[in-house]
Amino acid sequence: MRVVIAKPGLDGHDRGAKVIARALRDGGHDVIYTGLRKTPSDIVRIVNDEDAEVLGLSTLSGAHDSLIPKICNHLREAGLGNVIVFAGGIIPERDLELLYKSGVRAVFGPGTPTSDVLDFLEEALLRKQNKHPIGVGDDLGWHWN
Amino acid sequence: MALELSNINELLELAISGDRRSLSRLMTKIAESPQIPKFHSESSWTLGVTGPPGAGKSTLIGQMVKHWVTAGESVAVLALDPTSPISGGSFLADRIRMEGDDLGETVFVRSIASGNIPGGISPYIWSMCQALSLCGWTRIVVETVGTGQSEFRIAALVDRLLLVDGPDRGDIIQAEKAGILELADVIAINKSDLPRAVSSAQSIRTSLALSGDDSREVLLVSALEGVGVEKLISTIESCEPRSERNEMIMRERLISEWDSLLVTHSEIDEIIAKLCIGSITVNEAIQILSSSIVQSGE
Ligand code: B12
Ligand SMILES: Nc1nc2c(ncn2[C@@H]2O[C@H](COP(=O)(O)OP(=O)(O)OP(=O)(O)O)[C@@H](O)[C@H]2O)c(=O)[nH]1
Ligand SMILES: [Mg+2]
């Protein structure tokens, strides 16, 4: 699948995002990495222009609770409701529900084996093919973990 | 098929009217389309940027984009990166180097994994460039790694070609990539902030001089520091596409479209199998394939 890996906000931790980007490439995906410090509207523009099917957001700075819901809203407003959104980095347990409610379908913390992430994408693709809700604009009942 | 094409034409209309979502979908549809849409724009302005891996092509394009945007142009970039032969995946990294602080509505960047299309990607790139031009993009740039046959083809499909080399690399160009050196309209040695760039430029000048009355300049630039970029742009803007170029473009279009018809032919596997067991000759295979290609092309 075409995947955009993005670093929203001022967060300068990029190791995890790069590790994930390489792992997805090695798993057979086409990966576009945005580089650091992107605003929500930058990210939505990149997802649109690259016609990506999946958006992976990496945040370690603690700003996930405001940035990620904002990005999800922007995506829906831009007619990109089909895009599958997932996230990773330092995200405390207590914020998971908020992210799921915003449209995020999976969250991966430190120490995640990359095979888990690939398994998620495989499942996500299956859901998409079977027309089960998976995009950020679809019904939000299902999430991976 | 007819349905698909009408879909593409609808997308084109929406994209021309300025809808960015449709433009992006259109690019994908062109790349996925079994029959390449034959768009044609009277006024396309295309630039190919090629050169060895890591020479600084993307960084330099980023600088040129900034310059053009300030001058009121709208710039579209198609950035090609190789597909991993092992995993089939790709890491499309050109964009990172091009993203300034404020790429906005007047810049469109699409990353393309060059290995995903059977029969080579160049006919599709041609079609995408034409569509972008129809949609009002006034500067269309195609970045490609200057290695491999299909990359060479792309270089021949654009109106003008910029070759970017780094310091330390002049000799590689002389030894292995002489062909691309001949194709290039403008030659830039990037990373002039590093000590060896000057001698690298000199060695390329020497090799150009060997081939007689070559008037092409070898420009020194630093994409990192933005040095020499103005001069580079004015050289590119004023370069009159050489008269041989049109012939070259047509030749490469023909060869690559023919290639792609051949490789995507529905009977090709069957015919190769017959060749393997010796039930037909290569000449017969060509006959069978070409007669049905001719029919389907009408
Ligand atoms: C290395 C590091 C740095 C390096 C970063 C180097 C770099 N270029 O990345 C440096 C020294 C620069 C740094 C700076 C800072 N850091 Co720091 N840093 C760390 C540290 C120790 C490790 C992070 C790391 O690289 N891990 C290795 C990678 C591979 O793991 P990962 O990023 O977690 O990624 C994995 C998963 O999370 C997941 N994943 C990550 N992203 C994504 C995305 C997707 C789509 C998916 C599916 C999965 C996924 O998959 C990855 C592989 O398993 C962490 C502590 C920690 N143990 O996490 C603190 C930490 C992240 N830093 C922290 C802080 C506070 C800072 C500073 C603000 C410190 C300061 N006061 O100056 C600065 C801020 C810099 C900035 N501009 O953002 C805090 C953040 C606190 C918070 N969120 O509330 C942490 C948690 C330390 C702590 N316990 O306080 N840091
Ligand atoms: N010193 C110096 N480094 C540069 C310059 N231009 C680019 N670089 C660096 O060279 C590296 C490669 O730059 P890119 O722009 O990605 O090169 P590229 O030719 O597009 O690379 P590929 O697309 O991978 O073939 C990066 O680390 C850049 O920061 C320059 O003018 N001077
Ligand atoms: Mg590049």
Coordinates of C-alpha atoms and ligand atoms in Angstrom, one line a residue:
Chain A
M1 CA 0.0 0.0 0.0
R2 CA 1.0 3.6 -0.3
V3 CA 1.8 4.8 3.2
V4 CA 2.7 8.3 4.4
I5 CA 4.7 8.4 7.7
A6 CA 4.5 11.8 9.2
K7 CA 5.9 13.7 12.2
P8 CA 3.4 16.3 13.3
G9 CA 4.3 19.3 15.4
L10 CA 7.6 20.4 16.9
D11 CA 8.6 16.9 18.0
G12 CA 12.2 16.2 16.9
H13 CA 12.4 12.5 17.7
D14 CA 12.6 10.8 14.4
R15 CA 14.3 7.4 15.0
G16 CA 11.1 5.5 15.6
A17 CA 9.4 7.0 12.4
K18 CA 12.5 6.0 10.3
V19 CA 12.6 2.5 11.8
I20 CA 8.9 2.1 10.9
A21 CA 9.4 3.6 7.4
R22 CA 12.2 1.1 6.6
A23 CA 10.3 -1.8 8.1
L24 CA 7.2 -1.1 6.0
R25 CA 9.4 -0.7 2.8
D26 CA 10.9 -4.1 3.6
G27 CA 7.4 -5.4 4.0
G28 CA 6.7 -4.5 0.4
H29 CA 4.9 -1.1 0.9
D30 CA 5.6 2.2 -0.8
V31 CA 6.6 4.6 1.9
I32 CA 6.7 8.3 1.8
Y33 CA 8.3 10.0 4.9
T34 CA 7.4 13.6 5.4
G35 CA 10.4 14.6 7.5
L36 CA 10.1 16.6 10.8
R37 CA 7.8 19.4 11.9
K38 CA 4.8 19.2 9.8
T39 CA 1.6 21.1 10.6
P40 CA -1.7 19.3 10.3
S41 CA -2.5 21.0 7.0
D42 CA 1.0 20.1 5.6
I43 CA 0.2 16.5 6.4
V44 CA -3.2 16.6 4.8
R45 CA -1.8 18.2 1.7
I46 CA 0.9 15.5 1.5
V47 CA -1.5 12.7 1.9
N48 CA -3.7 14.2 -0.8
D49 CA -0.9 14.9 -3.3
E50 CA 0.7 11.5 -2.8
D51 CA -2.7 9.8 -3.0
A52 CA -1.8 7.7 0.0
E53 CA -4.1 5.0 1.3
V54 CA -2.6 5.0 4.8
L55 CA -1.2 7.6 7.2
G56 CA 1.1 6.7 10.1
L57 CA 1.6 9.5 12.7
S58 CA 4.6 9.4 15.0
T59 CA 4.6 11.5 18.1
L60 CA 6.9 11.4 21.2
S61 CA 6.5 14.9 22.5
G62 CA 3.1 14.6 24.2
A63 CA 1.2 16.7 21.7
H64 CA -0.6 13.7 20.2
D65 CA -3.9 14.5 22.1
S66 CA -4.4 17.8 20.3
L67 CA -2.6 17.2 17.0
I68 CA -3.9 13.7 16.0
P69 CA -7.6 14.5 16.4
K70 CA -7.0 17.7 14.4
I71 CA -5.4 15.9 11.5
C72 CA -8.2 13.3 11.5
N73 CA -10.8 16.1 11.2
H74 CA -8.9 17.8 8.5
L75 CA -8.7 14.6 6.5
R76 CA -12.4 14.1 6.7
E77 CA -13.1 17.7 5.7
A78 CA -10.7 17.3 2.7
G79 CA -12.7 14.4 1.4
L80 CA -10.0 11.9 2.5
G81 CA -12.2 9.8 4.7
N82 CA -11.0 6.6 3.0
V83 CA -7.5 7.1 4.4
I84 CA -6.5 4.6 7.2
V85 CA -4.8 6.3 10.1
F86 CA -2.6 4.7 12.7
A87 CA -0.1 6.1 15.2
G88 CA 3.0 5.3 17.4
G89 CA 5.5 6.8 19.8
I90 CA 5.0 7.8 23.4
I91 CA 1.3 7.7 23.9
P92 CA 0.0 7.0 27.4
E93 CA -2.7 4.3 27.9
R94 CA -5.3 6.9 29.1
D95 CA -5.2 8.7 25.7
L96 CA -5.9 5.7 23.6
E97 CA -9.7 6.0 23.8
L98 CA -9.5 9.6 22.6
L99 CA -7.4 8.6 19.6
Y100 CA -9.7 5.7 18.6
K101 CA -12.7 8.1 18.8
S102 CA -10.9 10.4 16.5
G103 CA -10.5 7.8 13.8
V104 CA -7.1 6.2 14.6
R105 CA -7.2 2.4 14.0
A106 CA -4.1 1.3 15.8
V107 CA -1.5 2.7 18.2
F108 CA 2.0 1.2 18.7
G109 CA 4.3 2.1 21.6
P110 CA 8.0 1.6 22.2
G111 CA 9.3 -1.9 21.7
T112 CA 6.7 -2.9 19.2
P113 CA 8.0 -5.7 16.9
T114 CA 7.6 -4.3 13.4
S115 CA 5.9 -7.5 12.3
D116 CA 2.9 -6.4 14.4
V117 CA 2.7 -3.2 12.4
L118 CA 2.8 -5.2 9.1
D119 CA 0.1 -7.6 10.5
F120 CA -2.1 -4.6 11.2
L121 CA -1.7 -3.2 7.6
E122 CA -2.5 -6.6 6.2
E123 CA -5.7 -6.7 8.3
A124 CA -6.5 -3.1 7.3
L125 CA -6.2 -4.0 3.6
L126 CA -8.5 -7.0 4.1
R127 CA -11.1 -4.8 5.8
K128 CA -10.8 -2.3 3.0
Q129 CA -11.2 -4.9 0.3
N130 CA -14.2 -6.4 2.1
K131 CA -15.7 -2.9 2.5
H132 CA -15.6 -3.1 6.3
P133 CA -15.2 0.2 8.1
I134 CA -11.5 1.1 8.3
G135 CA -11.0 4.7 6.9
V136 CA -10.8 7.7 9.1
G137 CA -14.3 8.8 7.8
D138 CA -15.9 5.3 8.3
D139 CA -17.8 4.0 11.3
L140 CA -15.4 4.0 14.2
G141 CA -16.3 0.8 16.1
W142 CA -13.2 -1.3 15.1
H143 CA -9.6 -0.9 16.2
W144 CA -6.6 -3.2 16.2
N145 CA -5.5 -3.1 19.8
Chain B
M1 CA -12.1 -0.1 -20.4
A2 CA -14.3 2.5 -22.0
L3 CA -15.7 3.2 -18.5
E4 CA -12.2 3.6 -17.1
L5 CA -11.2 6.1 -19.7
S6 CA -14.3 8.2 -19.3
N7 CA -13.5 8.2 -15.6
I8 CA -10.0 9.5 -16.4
N9 CA -11.4 12.3 -18.6
E10 CA -13.9 13.3 -15.9
L11 CA -11.0 13.5 -13.4
L12 CA -9.0 15.6 -15.9
E13 CA -11.9 18.1 -16.2
L14 CA -12.3 18.4 -12.4
A15 CA -8.5 18.7 -12.1
I16 CA -8.4 21.4 -14.7
S17 CA -11.1 23.3 -12.8
G18 CA -8.6 23.4 -9.9
D19 CA -9.7 20.5 -7.7
R20 CA -6.6 19.1 -6.1
R21 CA -8.1 15.9 -4.9
S22 CA -9.0 15.1 -8.6
L23 CA -5.6 16.0 -9.8
S24 CA -4.0 13.6 -7.3
R25 CA -6.5 10.8 -8.2
L26 CA -5.8 11.5 -11.9
M27 CA -2.1 10.8 -11.4
T28 CA -2.8 7.5 -9.8
K29 CA -5.4 6.5 -12.4
I30 CA -2.9 7.2 -15.2
A31 CA -0.3 5.1 -13.5
E32 CA -2.8 2.2 -13.1
S33 CA -4.4 2.5 -16.4
P34 CA -3.9 -0.5 -18.7
Q35 CA -4.1 1.7 -21.7
I36 CA -2.1 4.9 -21.4
P37 CA -4.3 8.0 -21.9
K38 CA -3.1 10.1 -24.8
F39 CA -3.2 13.6 -23.4
H40 CA -1.6 16.3 -25.3
S41 CA -0.8 19.8 -24.2
E42 CA 0.3 22.5 -26.7
S43 CA 2.3 24.4 -24.1
S44 CA 4.0 21.9 -21.8
W45 CA 7.3 23.0 -20.1
T46 CA 9.1 20.0 -18.8
L47 CA 12.5 19.6 -17.2
G48 CA 14.2 16.3 -16.4
V49 CA 16.7 16.2 -13.5
T50 CA 19.0 13.2 -13.5
G51 CA 22.3 12.2 -12.0
P52 CA 23.9 9.6 -9.7
P53 CA 22.3 8.7 -6.4
G54 CA 23.0 11.3 -3.7
A55 CA 24.3 14.0 -6.0
G56 CA 21.7 16.4 -4.5
K57 CA 19.0 16.4 -7.2
S58 CA 16.1 16.7 -4.8
T59 CA 17.8 19.4 -2.7
L60 CA 18.5 21.4 -5.9
I61 CA 14.9 20.9 -7.1
G62 CA 13.8 22.2 -3.8
Q63 CA 15.8 25.4 -4.3
M64 CA 14.5 25.8 -7.9
V65 CA 10.9 25.3 -6.7
K66 CA 11.4 28.1 -4.1
H67 CA 12.7 30.4 -6.8
W68 CA 9.9 29.6 -9.3
V69 CA 7.2 30.0 -6.8
T70 CA 8.5 33.5 -5.9
A71 CA 8.4 34.3 -9.6
G72 CA 4.8 33.3 -9.8
E73 CA 5.1 29.9 -11.5
S74 CA 3.2 26.9 -10.3
V75 CA 5.5 23.9 -10.1
A76 CA 4.8 20.2 -10.3
V77 CA 7.4 17.6 -9.4
L78 CA 7.3 13.9 -10.3
A79 CA 10.0 12.3 -8.1
L80 CA 11.0 8.8 -9.0
D81 CA 12.7 6.4 -6.6
P82 CA 13.7 2.8 -7.3
T83 CA 11.6 -0.1 -6.0
S84 CA 13.4 -2.7 -3.9
P85 CA 13.9 -5.8 -6.0
I86 CA 13.8 -7.9 -2.8
S87 CA 10.7 -6.7 -1.0
G88 CA 8.9 -4.9 -3.8
G89 CA 8.6 -2.0 -1.5
S90 CA 10.1 1.5 -1.7
F91 CA 11.3 4.3 0.4
L92 CA 10.4 7.5 -1.4
A93 CA 12.7 10.0 0.1
D94 CA 13.0 12.8 -2.4
R95 CA 10.1 14.8 -1.0
I96 CA 11.9 15.3 2.4
R97 CA 14.6 17.4 0.7
M98 CA 12.1 19.4 -1.3
E99 CA 9.8 20.3 1.5
G100 CA 10.6 23.9 2.4
D101 CA 8.9 25.5 5.2
D102 CA 6.0 26.7 3.1
L103 CA 5.2 24.6 0.1
G104 CA 1.7 25.5 -0.6
E105 CA -1.0 25.5 -3.2
T106 CA 1.4 26.4 -6.1
V107 CA 3.6 23.3 -5.6
F108 CA 2.5 19.7 -6.3
V109 CA 4.9 16.9 -5.5
R110 CA 4.2 13.2 -6.4
S111 CA 6.6 10.4 -5.4
I112 CA 6.6 7.5 -7.7
A113 CA 8.1 4.0 -7.2
S114 CA 9.7 3.4 -10.5
G115 CA 9.6 -0.3 -10.5
N116 CA 5.9 -0.9 -10.0
I117 CA 4.8 -0.8 -13.6
P118 CA 5.4 -3.6 -16.1
G119 CA 7.0 -2.5 -19.3
G120 CA 8.6 0.5 -17.7
I121 CA 7.2 3.7 -16.5
S122 CA 8.2 6.3 -19.1
P123 CA 5.0 6.3 -21.2
Y124 CA 3.1 7.0 -18.0
I125 CA 5.4 9.8 -17.0
W126 CA 4.8 11.4 -20.4
S127 CA 1.1 11.2 -20.0
M128 CA 1.3 12.6 -16.4
C129 CA 3.4 15.5 -17.6
Q130 CA 0.9 16.3 -20.3
A131 CA -2.0 16.1 -17.9
L132 CA -0.2 18.4 -15.4
S133 CA 0.4 20.9 -18.1
L134 CA -3.3 20.9 -19.1
C135 CA -4.1 21.5 -15.5
G136 CA -2.1 24.7 -15.6
W137 CA 1.2 23.7 -14.0
T138 CA 3.8 25.9 -15.7
R139 CA 7.0 24.2 -14.5
I140 CA 7.0 20.4 -14.6
V141 CA 10.0 18.7 -13.2
V142 CA 10.8 14.9 -13.3
E143 CA 13.5 13.7 -11.0
T144 CA 15.1 10.4 -11.8
V145 CA 18.2 8.4 -10.7
G146 CA 20.5 8.4 -13.7
T147 CA 21.0 4.7 -13.8
G148 CA 19.3 1.9 -15.7
Q149 CA 17.6 1.8 -19.1
S150 CA 14.1 3.0 -18.2
E151 CA 15.6 6.0 -16.4
F152 CA 17.5 6.8 -19.5
R153 CA 14.3 6.7 -21.4
I154 CA 12.6 9.2 -19.1
A155 CA 15.6 11.6 -19.6
A156 CA 14.8 11.6 -23.2
L157 CA 11.1 12.3 -22.8
V158 CA 11.4 15.8 -21.4
D159 CA 11.9 19.1 -23.3
R160 CA 15.2 19.9 -21.5
L161 CA 17.5 17.9 -19.3
L162 CA 19.6 18.9 -16.3
L163 CA 22.4 16.6 -15.3
V164 CA 23.4 17.0 -11.6
D165 CA 26.7 15.5 -10.5
G166 CA 28.6 15.8 -7.2
P167 CA 32.2 16.4 -6.4
D168 CA 34.2 13.2 -6.8
R169 CA 32.0 12.0 -9.5
G170 CA 33.2 13.5 -12.6
D171 CA 35.2 10.5 -13.6
I172 CA 32.3 8.1 -13.0
I173 CA 30.3 10.2 -15.5
Q174 CA 33.1 10.0 -18.0
A175 CA 33.6 6.3 -17.6
E176 CA 30.1 5.0 -17.5
K177 CA 27.5 7.5 -18.3
A178 CA 28.8 9.2 -21.3
G179 CA 25.4 8.8 -23.0
I180 CA 23.7 10.8 -20.4
L181 CA 26.3 13.5 -20.6
E182 CA 25.5 13.9 -24.3
L183 CA 21.8 14.0 -23.7
A184 CA 22.0 16.8 -21.0
D185 CA 21.2 20.4 -22.0
V186 CA 22.6 21.8 -18.8
I187 CA 25.2 20.3 -16.6
A188 CA 25.6 21.3 -12.9
I189 CA 28.2 20.2 -10.4
N190 CA 26.5 20.4 -7.0
K191 CA 28.1 20.8 -3.6
S192 CA 30.4 23.5 -4.6
D193 CA 30.8 24.2 -0.9
L194 CA 32.9 21.1 -0.8
P195 CA 36.6 21.3 -1.9
R196 CA 36.6 18.9 -4.8
A197 CA 33.7 20.3 -6.8
V198 CA 35.9 22.7 -8.8
S199 CA 38.2 19.9 -10.1
S200 CA 35.2 17.7 -10.8
A201 CA 33.7 20.5 -12.9
Q202 CA 37.0 20.9 -14.6
S203 CA 37.3 17.3 -15.6
I204 CA 33.8 17.4 -17.1
R205 CA 34.7 20.6 -19.1
T206 CA 37.8 18.7 -20.4
S207 CA 35.7 15.8 -21.6
L208 CA 33.2 18.2 -23.3
A209 CA 36.0 20.0 -25.0
L210 CA 37.2 16.6 -26.4
S211 CA 34.0 16.3 -28.4
G212 CA 34.7 19.5 -30.3
D213 CA 32.6 22.6 -30.4
D214 CA 30.5 22.0 -27.3
S215 CA 29.2 25.3 -26.0
R216 CA 27.5 23.9 -23.0
E217 CA 28.5 25.4 -19.7
V218 CA 29.3 23.4 -16.6
L219 CA 27.8 25.3 -13.7
L220 CA 28.9 25.1 -10.1
V221 CA 26.1 25.2 -7.6
S222 CA 25.5 24.5 -3.9
A223 CA 22.0 23.4 -3.3
L224 CA 22.7 23.4 0.4
E225 CA 23.7 27.1 0.5
G226 CA 21.6 28.3 -2.4
V227 CA 24.7 29.4 -4.3
G228 CA 24.6 29.6 -8.1
V229 CA 20.9 28.7 -8.2
E230 CA 19.8 31.9 -9.9
K231 CA 22.4 31.4 -12.7
L232 CA 21.4 27.8 -13.1
I233 CA 17.7 28.7 -13.5
S234 CA 18.4 31.4 -16.0
T235 CA 20.5 29.0 -18.0
I236 CA 17.7 26.4 -17.9
E237 CA 15.1 29.0 -18.8
S238 CA 17.0 30.3 -21.8
C239 CA 18.1 26.9 -23.1
E240 CA 16.7 26.4 -26.6
P241 CA 15.8 22.7 -26.9
R242 CA 18.3 21.4 -29.4
S243 CA 16.9 20.4 -32.8
E244 CA 18.0 16.8 -32.3
R245 CA 15.9 16.7 -29.2
N246 CA 12.5 16.4 -30.8
E247 CA 13.6 13.5 -32.9
M248 CA 15.1 11.9 -29.8
I249 CA 11.8 12.4 -27.8
M250 CA 9.8 10.8 -30.5
R251 CA 12.2 7.9 -30.8
E252 CA 12.1 7.2 -27.1
R253 CA 8.3 7.6 -26.9
L254 CA 7.9 5.1 -29.7
I255 CA 10.3 2.6 -28.2
S256 CA 9.0 2.8 -24.7
E257 CA 5.3 2.6 -25.8
W258 CA 6.1 -0.3 -28.0
D259 CA 8.0 -2.0 -25.1
S260 CA 5.1 -1.5 -22.8
L261 CA 2.6 -2.9 -25.4
L262 CA 4.8 -5.9 -25.7
V263 CA 5.4 -6.5 -22.1
T264 CA 1.8 -6.1 -21.1
H265 CA 0.6 -8.2 -24.1
S266 CA -2.0 -10.8 -22.9
E267 CA -0.3 -13.7 -24.8
I268 CA 3.3 -12.9 -23.9
D269 CA 3.7 -15.7 -21.3
E270 CA 2.1 -18.2 -23.6
I271 CA 4.4 -17.2 -26.4
I272 CA 7.5 -17.4 -24.3
A273 CA 6.5 -20.9 -23.2
K274 CA 6.2 -21.9 -26.8
L275 CA 9.6 -20.5 -27.5
C276 CA 11.0 -22.5 -24.6
I277 CA 9.8 -25.8 -26.0
G278 CA 10.8 -24.8 -29.5
S279 CA 7.3 -25.0 -31.0
I280 CA 7.7 -21.6 -32.6
T281 CA 10.6 -19.5 -33.7
V282 CA 11.5 -16.0 -32.5
N283 CA 10.5 -14.6 -35.9
E284 CA 7.1 -16.3 -35.7
A285 CA 6.7 -15.0 -32.1
I286 CA 7.3 -11.4 -33.4
Q287 CA 4.8 -11.9 -36.2
I288 CA 2.1 -13.1 -33.8
L289 CA 2.7 -10.4 -31.3
S290 CA 3.0 -7.5 -33.7
S291 CA -0.1 -8.4 -35.7
S292 CA -2.2 -8.4 -32.6
I293 CA -0.6 -5.3 -31.2
V294 CA -1.4 -3.5 -34.5
Q295 CA -5.0 -4.7 -34.3
S296 CA -5.5 -3.6 -30.6
G297 CA -3.8 -0.3 -31.2
E298 CA -6.5 0.8 -33.7
Ligands
B12_1 C1 16.6 9.3 21.9 C2 15.8 10.3 22.6 C3 16.0 11.7 22.3 C4 17.0 12.1 21.2 C5 16.2 12.1 19.8 C6 17.1 11.7 18.7 C7 16.3 11.5 17.4 N1 16.7 12.1 16.3 O1 15.3 10.8 17.4 C8 17.2 13.6 21.7 C9 18.4 13.6 22.6 C10 17.5 14.6 20.5 C11 16.0 13.9 22.5 C12 15.6 15.2 22.8 C13 14.5 15.4 23.6 N2 13.8 14.6 24.3 CO1 13.9 12.7 24.1 N3 14.0 10.8 24.2 C14 14.8 9.9 23.5 C15 14.5 8.5 24.1 C16 15.6 8.2 25.1 C17 14.5 7.4 23.1 C18 13.6 7.7 21.8 C19 14.0 6.7 20.7 O2 14.6 7.1 19.8 N4 13.6 5.5 20.8 C20 14.0 4.4 19.8 C21 12.8 4.4 18.8 C22 13.1 3.3 17.8 O3 11.6 4.1 19.5 P1 10.3 4.9 19.3 O4 10.6 6.3 18.8 O5 9.5 4.8 20.6 O6 9.5 4.2 18.2 C23 9.0 2.9 18.4 C24 7.5 2.9 18.8 O7 7.2 4.0 19.6 C25 6.8 2.8 17.5 N5 6.5 4.1 16.7 C26 7.1 5.3 16.8 N6 6.5 6.1 15.9 C27 5.7 5.4 15.2 C28 4.8 5.7 14.1 C29 4.0 4.7 13.6 C30 3.1 5.0 12.4 C31 4.0 3.4 14.1 C32 3.1 2.4 13.6 C33 4.8 3.1 15.2 C34 5.7 4.1 15.7 O8 7.6 2.0 16.7 C35 9.0 2.2 17.0 C36 9.7 0.9 16.9 O9 9.3 0.0 17.9 C37 13.1 8.8 24.7 C38 12.8 7.8 25.9 C39 12.2 6.5 25.5 N7 12.7 5.5 26.1 O10 11.4 6.5 24.6 C40 13.2 10.2 25.1 C41 11.9 11.0 25.2 C42 11.0 10.7 24.1 N8 12.4 12.4 25.2 C43 11.7 13.2 25.9 C44 12.0 14.6 26.0 C45 11.2 15.4 27.1 C46 12.9 15.2 25.2 C47 13.3 16.7 25.2 C48 12.1 17.7 25.3 C49 14.3 16.9 26.3 C50 14.7 18.3 26.6 N9 14.2 18.7 27.7 O11 15.4 18.9 25.9 C51 14.1 16.9 23.8 C52 13.0 17.3 22.7 C53 13.6 17.3 21.3 C54 12.6 17.7 20.3 N10 12.9 18.7 19.5 O12 11.6 17.1 20.2 C55 10.6 12.5 26.7 C56 9.2 12.8 26.2 C57 8.2 13.0 27.3 C58 6.8 13.0 26.9 N11 6.4 12.7 25.8 O13 6.0 13.4 27.8 C59 11.1 11.0 26.6 C60 9.9 10.0 26.6 C61 12.0 10.8 27.8 C62 11.3 10.8 29.1 N12 10.9 9.7 29.7 O14 11.0 11.9 29.6 N13 15.4 12.7 22.9
LIG2 N1 27.6 19.8 1.1 C1 26.5 19.7 0.4 N2 25.6 18.7 0.5 C2 24.5 18.7 -0.2 C3 24.3 19.7 -1.2 N3 23.1 19.3 -1.9 C4 22.6 18.2 -1.3 N4 23.5 17.8 -0.3 C5 23.3 16.6 0.6 O1 23.5 15.5 -0.2 C6 22.6 14.4 0.3 C7 21.8 13.9 -0.9 O2 20.9 14.9 -1.3 P1 19.6 14.6 -2.2 O3 19.1 15.9 -2.6 O4 18.7 13.7 -1.5 O5 20.3 13.9 -3.4 P2 19.6 13.1 -4.6 O6 20.4 13.2 -5.8 O7 18.2 13.6 -4.8 O8 19.5 11.6 -4.1 P3 18.7 10.4 -4.6 O9 17.3 10.9 -5.0 O10 18.7 9.4 -3.5 O11 19.5 9.9 -5.8 C8 21.8 15.0 1.4 O12 22.4 14.7 2.6 C9 21.9 16.5 1.1 O13 21.8 17.3 2.3 C10 25.2 20.7 -1.4 O14 25.1 21.6 -2.2 N5 26.3 20.7 -0.6
MG3 MG 16.4 12.5 -4.7

